[in-house]
Short mmCIF file of C-alpha atoms in Angstrom, two decimals:
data_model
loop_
_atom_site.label_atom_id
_atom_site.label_comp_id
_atom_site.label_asym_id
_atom_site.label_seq_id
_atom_site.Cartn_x
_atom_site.Cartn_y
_atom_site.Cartn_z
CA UNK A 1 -48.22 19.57 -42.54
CA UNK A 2 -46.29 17.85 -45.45
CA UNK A 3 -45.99 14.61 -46.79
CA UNK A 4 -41.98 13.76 -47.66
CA UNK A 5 -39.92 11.47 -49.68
CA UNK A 6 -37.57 9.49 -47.86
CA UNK A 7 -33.97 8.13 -48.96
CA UNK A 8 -33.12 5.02 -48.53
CA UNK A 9 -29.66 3.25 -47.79
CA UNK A 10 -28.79 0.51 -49.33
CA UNK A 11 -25.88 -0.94 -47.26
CA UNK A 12 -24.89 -4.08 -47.42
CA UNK A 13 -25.45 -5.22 -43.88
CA UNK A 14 -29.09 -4.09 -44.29
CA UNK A 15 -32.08 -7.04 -44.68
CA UNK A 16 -33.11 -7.86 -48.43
CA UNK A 17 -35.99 -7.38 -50.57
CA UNK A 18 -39.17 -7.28 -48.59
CA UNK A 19 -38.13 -8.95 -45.48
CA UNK A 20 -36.65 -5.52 -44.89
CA UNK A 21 -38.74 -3.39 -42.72
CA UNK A 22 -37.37 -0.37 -44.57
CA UNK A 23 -38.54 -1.67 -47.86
CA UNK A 24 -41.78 -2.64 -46.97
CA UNK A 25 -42.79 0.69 -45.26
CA UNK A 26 -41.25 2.71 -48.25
CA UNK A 27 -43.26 0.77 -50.44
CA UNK A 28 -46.55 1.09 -48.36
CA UNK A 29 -46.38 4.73 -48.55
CA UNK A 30 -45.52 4.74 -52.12
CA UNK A 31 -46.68 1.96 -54.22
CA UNK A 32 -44.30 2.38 -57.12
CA UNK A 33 -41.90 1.98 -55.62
CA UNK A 34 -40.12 -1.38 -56.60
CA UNK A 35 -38.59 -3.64 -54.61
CA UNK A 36 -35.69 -5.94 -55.49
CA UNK A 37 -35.77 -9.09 -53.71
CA UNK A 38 -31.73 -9.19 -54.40
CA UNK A 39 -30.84 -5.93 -52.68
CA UNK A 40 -30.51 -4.85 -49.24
CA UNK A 41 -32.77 -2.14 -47.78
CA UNK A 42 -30.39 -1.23 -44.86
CA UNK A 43 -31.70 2.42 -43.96
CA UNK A 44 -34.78 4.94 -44.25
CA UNK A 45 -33.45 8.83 -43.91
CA UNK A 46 -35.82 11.40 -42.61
CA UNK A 47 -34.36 14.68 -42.44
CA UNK A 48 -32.56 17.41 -44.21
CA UNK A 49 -28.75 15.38 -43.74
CA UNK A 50 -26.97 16.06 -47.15
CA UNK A 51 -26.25 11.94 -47.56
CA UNK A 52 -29.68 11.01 -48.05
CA UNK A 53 -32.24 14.35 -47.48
CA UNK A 54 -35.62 14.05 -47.62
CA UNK A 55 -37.85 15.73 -50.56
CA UNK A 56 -40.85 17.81 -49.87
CA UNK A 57 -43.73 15.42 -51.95
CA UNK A 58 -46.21 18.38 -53.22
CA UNK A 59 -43.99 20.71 -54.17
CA UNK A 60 -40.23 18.29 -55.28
CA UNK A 61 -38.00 20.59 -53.09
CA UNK A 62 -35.95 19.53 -50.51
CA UNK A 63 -36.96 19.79 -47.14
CA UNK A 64 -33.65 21.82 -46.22
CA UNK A 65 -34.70 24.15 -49.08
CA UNK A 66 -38.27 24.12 -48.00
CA UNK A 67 -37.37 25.25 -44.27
CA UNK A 68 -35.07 27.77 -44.95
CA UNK A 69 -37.96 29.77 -47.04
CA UNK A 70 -40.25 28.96 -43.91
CA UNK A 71 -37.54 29.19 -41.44
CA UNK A 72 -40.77 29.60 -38.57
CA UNK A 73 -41.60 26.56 -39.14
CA UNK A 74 -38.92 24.96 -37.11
CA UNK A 75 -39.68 26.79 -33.36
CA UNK A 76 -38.20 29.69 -31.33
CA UNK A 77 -36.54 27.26 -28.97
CA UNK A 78 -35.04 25.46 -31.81
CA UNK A 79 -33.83 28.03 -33.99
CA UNK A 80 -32.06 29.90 -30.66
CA UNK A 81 -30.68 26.77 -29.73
CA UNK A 82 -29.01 25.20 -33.62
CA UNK A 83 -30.24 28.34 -35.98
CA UNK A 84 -32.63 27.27 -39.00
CA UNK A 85 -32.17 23.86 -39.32
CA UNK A 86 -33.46 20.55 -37.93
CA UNK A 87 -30.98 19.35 -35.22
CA UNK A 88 -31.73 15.62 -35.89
CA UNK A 89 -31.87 12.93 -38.11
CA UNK A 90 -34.49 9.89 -37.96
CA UNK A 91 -33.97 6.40 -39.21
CA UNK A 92 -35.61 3.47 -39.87
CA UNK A 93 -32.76 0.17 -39.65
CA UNK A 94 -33.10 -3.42 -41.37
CA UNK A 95 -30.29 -5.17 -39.95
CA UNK A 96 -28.83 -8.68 -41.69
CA UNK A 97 -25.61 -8.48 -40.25
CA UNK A 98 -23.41 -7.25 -37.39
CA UNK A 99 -22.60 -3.32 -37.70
CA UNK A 100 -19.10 -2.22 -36.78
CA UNK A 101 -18.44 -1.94 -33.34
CA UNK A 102 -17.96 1.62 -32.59
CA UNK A 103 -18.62 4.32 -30.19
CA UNK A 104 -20.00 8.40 -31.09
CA UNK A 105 -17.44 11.00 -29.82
CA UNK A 106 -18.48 14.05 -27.87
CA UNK A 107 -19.23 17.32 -28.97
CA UNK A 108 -16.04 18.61 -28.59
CA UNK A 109 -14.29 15.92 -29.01
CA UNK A 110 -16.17 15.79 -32.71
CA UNK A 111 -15.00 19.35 -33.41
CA UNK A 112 -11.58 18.15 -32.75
CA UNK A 113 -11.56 15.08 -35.03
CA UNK A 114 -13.12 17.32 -37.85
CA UNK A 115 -10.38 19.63 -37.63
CA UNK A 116 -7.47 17.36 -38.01
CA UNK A 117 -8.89 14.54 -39.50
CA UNK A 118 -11.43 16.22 -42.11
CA UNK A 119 -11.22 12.98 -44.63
CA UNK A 120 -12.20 10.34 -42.05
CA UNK A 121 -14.55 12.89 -39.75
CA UNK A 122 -16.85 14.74 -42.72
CA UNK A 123 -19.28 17.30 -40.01
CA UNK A 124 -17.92 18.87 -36.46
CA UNK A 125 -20.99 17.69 -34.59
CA UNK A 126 -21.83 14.74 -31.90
CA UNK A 127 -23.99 11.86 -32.09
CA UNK A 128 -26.17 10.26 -29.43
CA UNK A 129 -28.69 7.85 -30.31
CA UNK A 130 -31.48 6.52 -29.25
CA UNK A 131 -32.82 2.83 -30.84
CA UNK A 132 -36.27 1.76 -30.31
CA UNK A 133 -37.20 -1.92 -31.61
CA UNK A 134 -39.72 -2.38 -33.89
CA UNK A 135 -38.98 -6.10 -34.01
CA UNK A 136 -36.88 -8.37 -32.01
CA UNK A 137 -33.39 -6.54 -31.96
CA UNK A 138 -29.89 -7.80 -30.84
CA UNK A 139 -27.17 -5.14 -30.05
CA UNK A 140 -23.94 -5.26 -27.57
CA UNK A 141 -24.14 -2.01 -25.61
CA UNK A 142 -21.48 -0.66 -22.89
CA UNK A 143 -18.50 -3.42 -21.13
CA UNK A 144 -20.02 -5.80 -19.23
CA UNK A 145 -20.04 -5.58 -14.85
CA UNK A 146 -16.58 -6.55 -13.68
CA UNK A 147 -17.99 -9.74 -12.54
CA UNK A 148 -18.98 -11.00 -16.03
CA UNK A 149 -15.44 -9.81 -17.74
CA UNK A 150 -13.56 -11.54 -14.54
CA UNK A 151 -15.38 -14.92 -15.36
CA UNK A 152 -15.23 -14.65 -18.74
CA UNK A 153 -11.19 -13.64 -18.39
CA UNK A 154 -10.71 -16.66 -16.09
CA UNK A 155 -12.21 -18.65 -18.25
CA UNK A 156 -11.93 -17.98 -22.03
CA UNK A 157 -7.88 -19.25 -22.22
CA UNK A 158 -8.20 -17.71 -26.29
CA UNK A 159 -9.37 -14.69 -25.05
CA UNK A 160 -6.81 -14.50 -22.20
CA UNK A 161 -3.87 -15.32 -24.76
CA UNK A 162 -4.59 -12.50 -27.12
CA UNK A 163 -4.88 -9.76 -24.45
CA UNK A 164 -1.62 -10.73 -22.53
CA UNK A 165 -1.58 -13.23 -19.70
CA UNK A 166 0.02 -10.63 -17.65
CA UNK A 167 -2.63 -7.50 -18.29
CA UNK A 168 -5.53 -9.88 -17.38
CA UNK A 169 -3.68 -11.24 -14.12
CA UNK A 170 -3.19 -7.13 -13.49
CA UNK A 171 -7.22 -6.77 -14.31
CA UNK A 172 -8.19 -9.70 -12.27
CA UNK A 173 -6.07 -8.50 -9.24
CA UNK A 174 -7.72 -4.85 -9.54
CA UNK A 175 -8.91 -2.72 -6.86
CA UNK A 176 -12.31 -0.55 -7.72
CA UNK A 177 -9.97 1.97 -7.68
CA UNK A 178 -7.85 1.23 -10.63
CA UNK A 179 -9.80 -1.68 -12.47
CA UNK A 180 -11.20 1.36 -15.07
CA UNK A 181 -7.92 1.86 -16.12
CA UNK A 182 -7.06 -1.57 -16.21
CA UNK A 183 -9.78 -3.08 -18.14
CA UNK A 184 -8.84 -0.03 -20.41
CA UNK A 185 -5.66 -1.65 -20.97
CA UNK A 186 -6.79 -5.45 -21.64
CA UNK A 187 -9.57 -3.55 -24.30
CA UNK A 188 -6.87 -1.84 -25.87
CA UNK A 189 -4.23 -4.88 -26.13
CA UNK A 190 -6.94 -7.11 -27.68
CA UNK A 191 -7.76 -4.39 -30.44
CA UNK A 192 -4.15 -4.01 -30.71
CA UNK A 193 -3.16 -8.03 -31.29
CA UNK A 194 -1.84 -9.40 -34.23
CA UNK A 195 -4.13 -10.26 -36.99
CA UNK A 196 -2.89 -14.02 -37.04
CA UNK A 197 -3.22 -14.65 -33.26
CA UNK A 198 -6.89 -13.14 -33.20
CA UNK A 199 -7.63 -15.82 -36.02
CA UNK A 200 -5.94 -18.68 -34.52
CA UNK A 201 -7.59 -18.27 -31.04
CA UNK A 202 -10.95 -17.96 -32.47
CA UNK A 203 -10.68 -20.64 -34.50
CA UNK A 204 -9.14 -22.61 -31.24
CA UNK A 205 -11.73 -21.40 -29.28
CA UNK A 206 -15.23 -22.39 -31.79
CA UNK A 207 -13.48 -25.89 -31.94
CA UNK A 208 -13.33 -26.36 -28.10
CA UNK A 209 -16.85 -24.76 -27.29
CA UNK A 210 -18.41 -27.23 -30.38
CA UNK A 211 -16.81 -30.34 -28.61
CA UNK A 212 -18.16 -29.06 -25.52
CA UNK A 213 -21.49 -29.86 -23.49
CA UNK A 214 -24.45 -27.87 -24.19
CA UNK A 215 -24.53 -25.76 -20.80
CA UNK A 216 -20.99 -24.68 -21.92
CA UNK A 217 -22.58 -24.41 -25.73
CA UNK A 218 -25.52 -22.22 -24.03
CA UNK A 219 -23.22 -20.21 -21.29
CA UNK A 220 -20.48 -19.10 -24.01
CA UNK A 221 -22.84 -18.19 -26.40
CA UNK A 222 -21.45 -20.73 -29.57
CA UNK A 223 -24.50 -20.02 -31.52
CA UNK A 224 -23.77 -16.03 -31.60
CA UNK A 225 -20.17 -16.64 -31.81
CA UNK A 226 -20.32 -18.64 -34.86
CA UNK A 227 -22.78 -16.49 -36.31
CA UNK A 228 -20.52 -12.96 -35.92
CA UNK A 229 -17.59 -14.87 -36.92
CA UNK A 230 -18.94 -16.24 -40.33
CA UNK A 231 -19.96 -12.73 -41.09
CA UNK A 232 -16.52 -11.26 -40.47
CA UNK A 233 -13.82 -14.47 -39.91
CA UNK A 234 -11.32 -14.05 -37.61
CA UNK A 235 -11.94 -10.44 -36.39
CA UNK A 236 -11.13 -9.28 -32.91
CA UNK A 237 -14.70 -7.89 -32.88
CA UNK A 238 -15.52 -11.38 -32.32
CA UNK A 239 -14.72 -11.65 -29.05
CA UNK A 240 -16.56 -8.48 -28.24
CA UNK A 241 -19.65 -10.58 -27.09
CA UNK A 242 -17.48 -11.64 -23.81
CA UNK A 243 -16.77 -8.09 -23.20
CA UNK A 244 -19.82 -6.12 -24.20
CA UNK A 245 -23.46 -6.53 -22.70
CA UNK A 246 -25.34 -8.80 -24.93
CA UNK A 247 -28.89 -7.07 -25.19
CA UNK A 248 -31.83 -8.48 -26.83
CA UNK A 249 -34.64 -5.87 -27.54
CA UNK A 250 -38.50 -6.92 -27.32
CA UNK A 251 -40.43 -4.78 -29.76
CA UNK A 252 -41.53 -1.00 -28.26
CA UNK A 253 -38.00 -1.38 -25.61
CA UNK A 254 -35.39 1.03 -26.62
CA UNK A 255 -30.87 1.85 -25.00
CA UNK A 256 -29.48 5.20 -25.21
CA UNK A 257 -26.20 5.48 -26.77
CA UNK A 258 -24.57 8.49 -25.39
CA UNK A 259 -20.85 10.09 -26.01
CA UNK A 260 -18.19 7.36 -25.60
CA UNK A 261 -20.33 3.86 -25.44
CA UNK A 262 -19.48 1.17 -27.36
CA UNK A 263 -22.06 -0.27 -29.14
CA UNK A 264 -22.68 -2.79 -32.20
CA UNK A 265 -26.24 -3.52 -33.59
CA UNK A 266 -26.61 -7.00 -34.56
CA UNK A 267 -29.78 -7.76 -36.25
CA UNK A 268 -33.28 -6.73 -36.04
CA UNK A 269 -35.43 -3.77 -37.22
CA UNK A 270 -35.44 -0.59 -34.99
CA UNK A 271 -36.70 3.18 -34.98
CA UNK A 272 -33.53 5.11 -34.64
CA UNK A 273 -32.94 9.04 -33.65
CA UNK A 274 -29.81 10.92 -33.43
CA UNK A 275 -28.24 14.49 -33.35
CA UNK A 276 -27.89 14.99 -37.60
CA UNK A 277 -24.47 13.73 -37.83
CA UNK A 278 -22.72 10.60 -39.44
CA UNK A 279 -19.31 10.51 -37.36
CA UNK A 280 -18.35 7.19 -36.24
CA UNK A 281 -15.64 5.74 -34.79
CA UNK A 282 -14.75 2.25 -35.69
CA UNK A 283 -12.82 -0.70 -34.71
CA UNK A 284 -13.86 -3.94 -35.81
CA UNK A 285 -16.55 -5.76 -37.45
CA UNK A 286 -16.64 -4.01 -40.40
CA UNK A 287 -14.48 -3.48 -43.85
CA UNK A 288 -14.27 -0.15 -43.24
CA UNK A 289 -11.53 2.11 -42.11
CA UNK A 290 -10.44 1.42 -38.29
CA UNK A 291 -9.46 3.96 -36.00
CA UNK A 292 -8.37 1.77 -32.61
CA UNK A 293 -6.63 4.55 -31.02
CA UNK A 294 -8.88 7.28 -31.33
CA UNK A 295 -11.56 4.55 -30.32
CA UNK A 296 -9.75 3.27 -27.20
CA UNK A 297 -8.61 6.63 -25.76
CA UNK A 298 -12.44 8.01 -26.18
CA UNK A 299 -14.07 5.69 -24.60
CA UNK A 300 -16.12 5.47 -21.15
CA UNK A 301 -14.92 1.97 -18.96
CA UNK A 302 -18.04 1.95 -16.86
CA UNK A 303 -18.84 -2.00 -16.05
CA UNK A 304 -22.48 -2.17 -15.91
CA UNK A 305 -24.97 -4.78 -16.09
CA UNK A 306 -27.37 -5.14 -19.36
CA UNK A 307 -30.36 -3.65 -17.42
CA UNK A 308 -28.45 -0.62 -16.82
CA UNK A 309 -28.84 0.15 -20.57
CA UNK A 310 -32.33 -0.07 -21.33
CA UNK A 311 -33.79 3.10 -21.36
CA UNK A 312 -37.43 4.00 -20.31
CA UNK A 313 -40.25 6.30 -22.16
CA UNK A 314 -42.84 8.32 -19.38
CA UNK A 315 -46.36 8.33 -20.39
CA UNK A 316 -48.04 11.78 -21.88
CA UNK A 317 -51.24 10.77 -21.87
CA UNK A 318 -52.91 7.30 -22.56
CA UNK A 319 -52.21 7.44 -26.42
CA UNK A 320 -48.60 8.72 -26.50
CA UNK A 321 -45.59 7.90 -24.89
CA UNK A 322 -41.96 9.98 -24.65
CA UNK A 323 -38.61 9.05 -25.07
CA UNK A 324 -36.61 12.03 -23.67
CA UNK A 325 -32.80 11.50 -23.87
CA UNK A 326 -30.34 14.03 -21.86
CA UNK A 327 -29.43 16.06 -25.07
CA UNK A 328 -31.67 18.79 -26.61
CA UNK A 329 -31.28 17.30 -30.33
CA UNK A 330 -34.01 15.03 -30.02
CA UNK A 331 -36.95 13.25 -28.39
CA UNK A 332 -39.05 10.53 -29.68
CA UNK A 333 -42.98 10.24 -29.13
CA UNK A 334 -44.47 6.91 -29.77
CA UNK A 335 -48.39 7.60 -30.60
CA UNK A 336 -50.82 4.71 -30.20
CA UNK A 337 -54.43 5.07 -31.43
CA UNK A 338 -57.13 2.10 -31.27
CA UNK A 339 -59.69 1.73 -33.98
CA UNK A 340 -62.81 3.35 -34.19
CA UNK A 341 -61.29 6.61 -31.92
CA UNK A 342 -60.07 10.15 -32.00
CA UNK A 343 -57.11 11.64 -31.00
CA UNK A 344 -55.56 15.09 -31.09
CA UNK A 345 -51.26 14.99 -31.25
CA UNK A 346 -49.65 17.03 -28.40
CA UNK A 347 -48.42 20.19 -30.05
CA UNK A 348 -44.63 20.23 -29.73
CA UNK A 349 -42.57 23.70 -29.78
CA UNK A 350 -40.38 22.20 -32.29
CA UNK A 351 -40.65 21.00 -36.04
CA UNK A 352 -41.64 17.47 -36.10
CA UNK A 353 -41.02 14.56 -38.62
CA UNK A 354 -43.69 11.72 -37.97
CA UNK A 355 -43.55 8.06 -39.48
CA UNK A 356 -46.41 5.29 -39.57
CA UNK A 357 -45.62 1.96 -39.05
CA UNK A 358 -48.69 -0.06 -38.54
CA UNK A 359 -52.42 0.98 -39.22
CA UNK A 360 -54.02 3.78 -40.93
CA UNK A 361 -55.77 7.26 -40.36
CA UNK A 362 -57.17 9.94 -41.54
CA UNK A 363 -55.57 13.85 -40.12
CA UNK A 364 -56.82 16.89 -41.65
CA UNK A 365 -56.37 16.28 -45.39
CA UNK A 366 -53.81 13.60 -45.20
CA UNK A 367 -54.40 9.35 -45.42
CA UNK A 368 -51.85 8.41 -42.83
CA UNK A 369 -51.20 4.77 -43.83
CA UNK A 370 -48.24 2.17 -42.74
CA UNK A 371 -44.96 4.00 -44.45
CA UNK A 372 -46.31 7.55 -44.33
CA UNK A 373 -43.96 10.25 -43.39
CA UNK A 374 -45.27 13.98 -42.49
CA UNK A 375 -43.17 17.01 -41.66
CA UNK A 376 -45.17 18.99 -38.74
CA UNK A 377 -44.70 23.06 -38.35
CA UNK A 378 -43.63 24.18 -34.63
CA UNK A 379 -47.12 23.81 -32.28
CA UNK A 380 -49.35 21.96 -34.95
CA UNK A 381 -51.40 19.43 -34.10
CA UNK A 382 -53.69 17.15 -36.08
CA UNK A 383 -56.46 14.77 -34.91
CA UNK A 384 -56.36 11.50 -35.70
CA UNK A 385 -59.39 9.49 -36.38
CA UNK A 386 -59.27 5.64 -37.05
CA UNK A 387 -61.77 3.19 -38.63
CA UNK A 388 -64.15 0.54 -36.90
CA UNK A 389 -61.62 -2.05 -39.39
CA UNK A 390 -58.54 -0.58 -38.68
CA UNK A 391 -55.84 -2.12 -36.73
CA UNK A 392 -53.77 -0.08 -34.04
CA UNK A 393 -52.06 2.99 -35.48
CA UNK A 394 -48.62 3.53 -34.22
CA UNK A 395 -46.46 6.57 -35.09
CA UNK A 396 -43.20 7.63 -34.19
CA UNK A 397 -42.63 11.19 -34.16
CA UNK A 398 -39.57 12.69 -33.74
CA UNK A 399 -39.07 16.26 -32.79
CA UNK A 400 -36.60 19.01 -30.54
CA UNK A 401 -35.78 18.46 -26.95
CA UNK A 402 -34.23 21.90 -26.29
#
């Protein structure tokens, strides 16, 4: 096992100084390194992605570099399945403000965009997610059940006017049959509206909820609403929270973000695992470039409700827990060990990458405090021993699913 050095992102919707989670466990792990109170501390790499690849501590090589000497290292099953290199890429996120609402394409679908559209879509590979809070953590995740978006188009006149009066009369007179395709084409018309209506109506529409009673206030959500909208005035994304499930994540709860799903984290620190890629699609709430029609066309219309997207770890044993997604990029074990015990990892058949964020212990020759990270060869284990003084160690490990 090796200890690594982690990048870390400093984008500017990420938390600052040390109320970032990212900062403080980089720091933990590695006392000199600084932190500005000033700057944000958005992201923590771990993994061998070119934009931010993790160094090898002992020996100052990069991991990449490091695994294709020792290409056994990574598995069998791994290498058969994505050759000699690690298929994912973990994260740690600090998130001030509202990412971009966006959705991941497909496999296929990224080979596409990386063929014709090389500039916007840098790597030919897909990216599911998986986000697991560390702290409270606010996301919108997948269109809401048709019951929610029919209320909320009956009864949101701003949000009515900038889709089209006559494509939400269509969507509220839809048949299961055809309400997909219609709910396509109110999503599509609001991303599509002009710049100056979107404003007005949002404007229009905090002014009317503020005058309103608090019920209203509460069902509406004014407080979110205002928040999103002083981050990014007058964007469409603003009226995502009436179409999106609004999810709020207690610490240890994790959603799945397949192929296709919208999605926009809003605040909140998270443990975050994906296939080792960096191709989003975008469409509002952000600065950055916005594809709407490659967005639109891509993505799944399934009208779910907000417990449909949490997504559920099975127990290993009584220390460790498993988040298994449906792709074979990744999985994510969450290890638990009380003070004053012993406990032996589950070997895994893949490489492994393992971060600490809470507690301390001692494995083989390593300290692994709060901020660690350790790269783990295919089938290694370590035992884990904890102090009498020692509060719960947790771990995330990340590793191969195929």
């Amino acid at each position: 096992m090796m200890e690594l050095s982690c990048a870390v992102q400093h984008y500017e919707w990420g938390k600052a100084g040390s109320n970032s989670v990212v900062a403080v466990l980089r720091q933990s792990a590695d006392p000199t390194f600084l932190i500005d109170e000033d700057k944000p501390y958005a992201e923590l790499w771990m993994g061998t992605h070119v934009n931010g690849p993790s160094i090898v501590s002992l020996d100052n090589v990069l991991l990449s570099d490091w695994i294709a000497r020792n290409p056994g290292s990574l598995g069998k099953k791994l290498t058969a399945t994505f050759g000699q290199q690690l298929p994912f890429l973990f994260k740690i996120l600090s998130i001030n403000k509202a990412l971009s609402i966006q959705a991941h394409p497909s496999l296929d679908h990224a080979q596409e965009l990386n063929q014709k559209f090389p500039h916007l879509y840098k790597d030919a590979n897909h990216k599911p997610e998986l986000a697991i809070a560390l702290t409270k953590f606010e996301a919108l995740c997948g269109f809401r059940s048709i019951s929610d978006l029919k209320k909320h188009l009956q009864s949101i006149p701003e949000l009515s006017t900038v889709i089209g009066d006559s494509l939400v009369s269509k969507f509220l007179e839809s048949d299961e049959e055809n309400v997909q395709n219609q709910l396509k084409q109110c999503f599509k018309a609001l991303m599509t509206a002009e710049e100056s209506l979107v404003e007005s109506q949002l404007l229009s529409l905090i002014s009317r909820l503020e005058s309103s009673d608090e019920n209203s206030k509460t069902e509406y959500q004014l407080d979110l609403l205002k928040r999103i909208h002083d981050q990014f005035p007058g964007d469409v994304g603003c009226f995502g929270i009436y179409l999106f499930n609004y999810i709020v994540l207690a610490p240890g709860e994790a959603i799945y973000l397949g192929a296709n799903e919208i999605h926009s984290y809003i605040s909140g620190d998270c443990v975050e695992c994906m296939a080792c890629s960096d191709n989003v699609v975008r469409a509002g709430l952000t600065p950055k470039f916005k594809d709407v029609e490659t967005l639109c066309s891509m993505l799944q219309y399934n009208a779910e409700p907000p417990c449909k997207k949490l997504f559920q770890s099975i127990s290993e044993d009584s220390n460790t827990s498993i988040f298994l997604p449906p792709v074979p990029d990744f999985a994510v074990a969450v290890i638990k060990v009380g003070n004053s015990s012993e406990y032996q990892l589950i070997p895994r058949d893949s490489a492994s990458i393992c971060i600490v964020v809470q507690g301390c212990a001692s494995g083989e020759n390593l300290v692994l405090k709060k901020g660690k990270v350790i790269f783990l060869n295919a089938n290694q284990s370590m035992t884990l021993k904890t102090s009498q003084d020692s509060e719960t160690f947790v771990c995330f490990q990340a590793f191969c699913n195929c």
